[in-house]
mmCIF file of C-alpha atoms in Angstrom:
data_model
loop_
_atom_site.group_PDB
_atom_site.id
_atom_site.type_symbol
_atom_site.label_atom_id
_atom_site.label_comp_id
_atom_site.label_asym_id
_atom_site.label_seq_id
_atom_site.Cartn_x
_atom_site.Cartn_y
_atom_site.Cartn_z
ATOM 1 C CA UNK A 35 -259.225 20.812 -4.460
ATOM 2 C CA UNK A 36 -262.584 20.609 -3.293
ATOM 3 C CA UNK A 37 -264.166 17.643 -1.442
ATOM 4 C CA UNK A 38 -267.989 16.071 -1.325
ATOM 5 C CA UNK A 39 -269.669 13.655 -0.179
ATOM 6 C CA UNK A 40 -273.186 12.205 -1.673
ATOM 7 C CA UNK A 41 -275.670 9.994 0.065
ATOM 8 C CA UNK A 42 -277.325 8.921 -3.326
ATOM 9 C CA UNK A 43 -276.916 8.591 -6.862
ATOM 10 C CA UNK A 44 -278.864 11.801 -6.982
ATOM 11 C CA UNK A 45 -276.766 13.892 -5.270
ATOM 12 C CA UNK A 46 -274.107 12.234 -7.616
ATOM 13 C CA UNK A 47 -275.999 13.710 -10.342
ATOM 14 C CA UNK A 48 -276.307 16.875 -8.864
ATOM 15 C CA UNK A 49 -272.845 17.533 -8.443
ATOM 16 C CA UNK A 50 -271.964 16.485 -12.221
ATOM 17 C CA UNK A 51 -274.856 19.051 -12.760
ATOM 18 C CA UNK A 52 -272.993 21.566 -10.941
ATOM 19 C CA UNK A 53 -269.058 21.219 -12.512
ATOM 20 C CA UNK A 54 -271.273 21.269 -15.886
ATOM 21 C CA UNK A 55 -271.758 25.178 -15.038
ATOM 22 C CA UNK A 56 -267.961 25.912 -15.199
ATOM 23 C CA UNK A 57 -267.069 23.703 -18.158
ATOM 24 C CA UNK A 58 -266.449 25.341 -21.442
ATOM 25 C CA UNK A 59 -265.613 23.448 -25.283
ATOM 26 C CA UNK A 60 -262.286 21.505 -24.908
ATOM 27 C CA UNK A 61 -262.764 20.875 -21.263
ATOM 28 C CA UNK A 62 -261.103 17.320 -20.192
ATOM 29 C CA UNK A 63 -262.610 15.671 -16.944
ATOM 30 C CA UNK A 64 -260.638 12.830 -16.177
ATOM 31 C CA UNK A 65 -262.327 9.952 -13.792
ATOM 32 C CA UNK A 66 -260.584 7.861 -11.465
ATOM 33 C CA UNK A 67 -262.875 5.112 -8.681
ATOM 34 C CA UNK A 68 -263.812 1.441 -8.796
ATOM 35 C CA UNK A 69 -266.237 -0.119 -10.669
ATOM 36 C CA UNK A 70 -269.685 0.982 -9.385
ATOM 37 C CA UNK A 71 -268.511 4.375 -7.967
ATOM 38 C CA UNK A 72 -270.754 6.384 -9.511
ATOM 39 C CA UNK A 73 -268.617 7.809 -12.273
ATOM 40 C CA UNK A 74 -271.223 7.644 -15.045
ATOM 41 C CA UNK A 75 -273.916 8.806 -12.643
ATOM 42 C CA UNK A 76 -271.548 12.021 -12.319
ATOM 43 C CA UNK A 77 -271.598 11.943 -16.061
ATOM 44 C CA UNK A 78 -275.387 11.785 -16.478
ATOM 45 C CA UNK A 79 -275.262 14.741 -14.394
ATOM 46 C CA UNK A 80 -272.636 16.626 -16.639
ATOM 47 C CA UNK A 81 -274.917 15.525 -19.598
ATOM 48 C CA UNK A 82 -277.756 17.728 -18.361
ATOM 49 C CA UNK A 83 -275.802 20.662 -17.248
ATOM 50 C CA UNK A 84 -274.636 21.189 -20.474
ATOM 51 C CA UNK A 85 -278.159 20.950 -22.069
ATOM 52 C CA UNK A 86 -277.441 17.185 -23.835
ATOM 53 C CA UNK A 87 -280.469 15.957 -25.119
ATOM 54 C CA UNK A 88 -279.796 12.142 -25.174
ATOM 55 C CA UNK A 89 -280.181 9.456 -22.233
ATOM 56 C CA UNK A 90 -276.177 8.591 -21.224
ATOM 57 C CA UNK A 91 -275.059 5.179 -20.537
ATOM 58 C CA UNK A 92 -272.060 3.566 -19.881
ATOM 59 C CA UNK A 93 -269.718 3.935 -22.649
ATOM 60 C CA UNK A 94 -268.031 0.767 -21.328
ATOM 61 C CA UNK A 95 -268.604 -1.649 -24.638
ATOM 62 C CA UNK A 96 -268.491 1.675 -27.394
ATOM 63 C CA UNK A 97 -265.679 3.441 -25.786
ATOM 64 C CA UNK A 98 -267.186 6.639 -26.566
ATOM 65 C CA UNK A 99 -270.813 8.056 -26.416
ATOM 66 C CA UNK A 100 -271.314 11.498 -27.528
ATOM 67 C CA UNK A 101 -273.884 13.350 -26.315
ATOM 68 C CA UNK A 102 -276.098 16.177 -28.450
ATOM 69 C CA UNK A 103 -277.084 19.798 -27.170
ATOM 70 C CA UNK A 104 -275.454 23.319 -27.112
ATOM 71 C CA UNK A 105 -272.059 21.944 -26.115
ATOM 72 C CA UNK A 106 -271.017 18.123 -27.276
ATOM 73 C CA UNK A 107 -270.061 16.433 -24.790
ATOM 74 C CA UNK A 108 -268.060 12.842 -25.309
ATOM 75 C CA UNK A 109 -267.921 10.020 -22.444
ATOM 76 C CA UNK A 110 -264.932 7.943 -22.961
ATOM 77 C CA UNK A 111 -264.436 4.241 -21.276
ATOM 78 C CA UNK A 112 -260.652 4.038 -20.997
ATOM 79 C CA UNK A 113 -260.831 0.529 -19.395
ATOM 80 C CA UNK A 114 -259.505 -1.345 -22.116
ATOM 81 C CA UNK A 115 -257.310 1.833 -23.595
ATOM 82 C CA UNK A 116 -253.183 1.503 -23.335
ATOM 83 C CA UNK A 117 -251.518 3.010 -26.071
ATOM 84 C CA UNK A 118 -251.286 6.049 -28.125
ATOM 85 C CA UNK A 119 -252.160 4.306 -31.081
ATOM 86 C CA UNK A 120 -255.847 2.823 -29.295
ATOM 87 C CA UNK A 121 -256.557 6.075 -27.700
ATOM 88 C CA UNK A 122 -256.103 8.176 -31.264
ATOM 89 C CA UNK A 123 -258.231 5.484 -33.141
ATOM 90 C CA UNK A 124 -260.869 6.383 -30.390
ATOM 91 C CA UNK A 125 -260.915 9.972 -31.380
ATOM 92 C CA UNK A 126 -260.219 11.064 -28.272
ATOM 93 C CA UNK A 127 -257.916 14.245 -29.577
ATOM 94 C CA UNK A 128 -260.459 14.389 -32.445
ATOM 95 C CA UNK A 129 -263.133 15.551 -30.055
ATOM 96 C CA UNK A 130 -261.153 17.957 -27.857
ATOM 97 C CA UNK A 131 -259.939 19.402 -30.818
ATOM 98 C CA UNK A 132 -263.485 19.961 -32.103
ATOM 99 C CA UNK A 133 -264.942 21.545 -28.944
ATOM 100 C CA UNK A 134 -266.610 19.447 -27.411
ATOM 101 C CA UNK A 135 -266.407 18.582 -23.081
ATOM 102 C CA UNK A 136 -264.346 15.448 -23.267
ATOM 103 C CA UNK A 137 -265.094 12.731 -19.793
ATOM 104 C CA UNK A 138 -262.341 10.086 -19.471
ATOM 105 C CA UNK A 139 -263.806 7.132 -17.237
ATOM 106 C CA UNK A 140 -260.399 4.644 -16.128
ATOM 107 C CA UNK A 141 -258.410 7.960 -16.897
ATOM 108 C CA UNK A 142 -255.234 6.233 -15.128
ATOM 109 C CA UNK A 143 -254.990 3.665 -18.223
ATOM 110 C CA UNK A 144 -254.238 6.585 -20.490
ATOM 111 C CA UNK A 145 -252.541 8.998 -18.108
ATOM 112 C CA UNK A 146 -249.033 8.516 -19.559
ATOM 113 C CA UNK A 147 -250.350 9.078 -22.761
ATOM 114 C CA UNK A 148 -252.185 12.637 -21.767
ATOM 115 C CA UNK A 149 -249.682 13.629 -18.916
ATOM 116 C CA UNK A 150 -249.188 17.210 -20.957
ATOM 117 C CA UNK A 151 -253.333 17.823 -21.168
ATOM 118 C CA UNK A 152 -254.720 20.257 -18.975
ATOM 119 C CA UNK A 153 -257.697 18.651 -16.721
ATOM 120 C CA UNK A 154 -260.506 18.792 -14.301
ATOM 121 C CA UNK A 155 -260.075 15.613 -12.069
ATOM 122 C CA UNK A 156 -262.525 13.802 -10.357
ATOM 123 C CA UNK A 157 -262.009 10.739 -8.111
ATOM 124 C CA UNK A 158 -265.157 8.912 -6.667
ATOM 125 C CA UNK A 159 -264.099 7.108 -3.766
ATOM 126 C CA UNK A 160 -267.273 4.228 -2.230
ATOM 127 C CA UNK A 161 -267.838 5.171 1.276
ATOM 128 C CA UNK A 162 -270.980 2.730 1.737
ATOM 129 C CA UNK A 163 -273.963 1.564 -0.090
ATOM 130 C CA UNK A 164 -274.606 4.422 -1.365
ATOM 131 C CA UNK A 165 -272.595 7.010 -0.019
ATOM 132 C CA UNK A 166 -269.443 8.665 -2.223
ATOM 133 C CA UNK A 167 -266.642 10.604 -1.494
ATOM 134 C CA UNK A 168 -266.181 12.525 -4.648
ATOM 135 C CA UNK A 169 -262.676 14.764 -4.720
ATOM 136 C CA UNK A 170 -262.536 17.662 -7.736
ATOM 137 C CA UNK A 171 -259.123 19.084 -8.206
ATOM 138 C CA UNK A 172 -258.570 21.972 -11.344
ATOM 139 C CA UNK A 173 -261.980 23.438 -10.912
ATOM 140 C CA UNK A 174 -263.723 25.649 -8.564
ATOM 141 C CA UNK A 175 -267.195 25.245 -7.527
#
């Protein structure tokens, strides 16, 4: 488990950014923080890492946004996700299955449902403002 702490939505970026370099096709990253933690900031920064051409955005009303480069990468919005049956019609497995670097924002919804999938977890805790304690357990940086 590795611990960090960001002072701006930058540095936010910059550390998605940096797991990016040790993800590989079929990689889960499961998100867990309040609303406004920065979780899709991290994501923006995953996004680049892996060479994704298109601007990310919440995936909060679409569930999923998928992201084009040299490795897919898929940004799931489990908020309003419970059941097996709503996180298959998502295409959730779909992706994983196909490759592509699979982000789970409001993971804890669905973690019964994926308690058997191996992940990369990443907890944004608001220390301020502006200021995020972000805890990474199941990868090394």
């Amino acid at each position: 488990m590795a611990v960090f702490e960001t002072s701006c939505k930058e540095e936010t970026v910059a550390l998605g950014r940096r797991l990016a370099g040790v993800l590989h096709g079929g990689d889960l990253v499961l998100f867990t923080g309040g609303l406004g933690a920065g979780k899709t900031a991290f994501c923006e920064g995953i996004a680049q890492g892996l060479g994704c051409t298109d601007e990310v955005s919440s995936p909060t009303f679409a569930i999923v946004n998928a992201y084009r480069g040299p490795q897919v990468f898929a940004h799931f919005d489990m908020y309003r996700i419970s059941t097996m049956e709503d996180l298959e019609v998502t295409g959730f497995f779909d992706y994983l299955d196909d490759g592509a670097v699979v982000a789970a924002e409001w993971s804890e919804n669905i973690a019964h449902l994926i308690a058997d999938e191996p992940a990369i977890r990443v907890d944004i805790q608001t220390l301020g403002e502006t200021r995020r304690r972000i805890t990474i357990e199941g990868a090394q940086l």
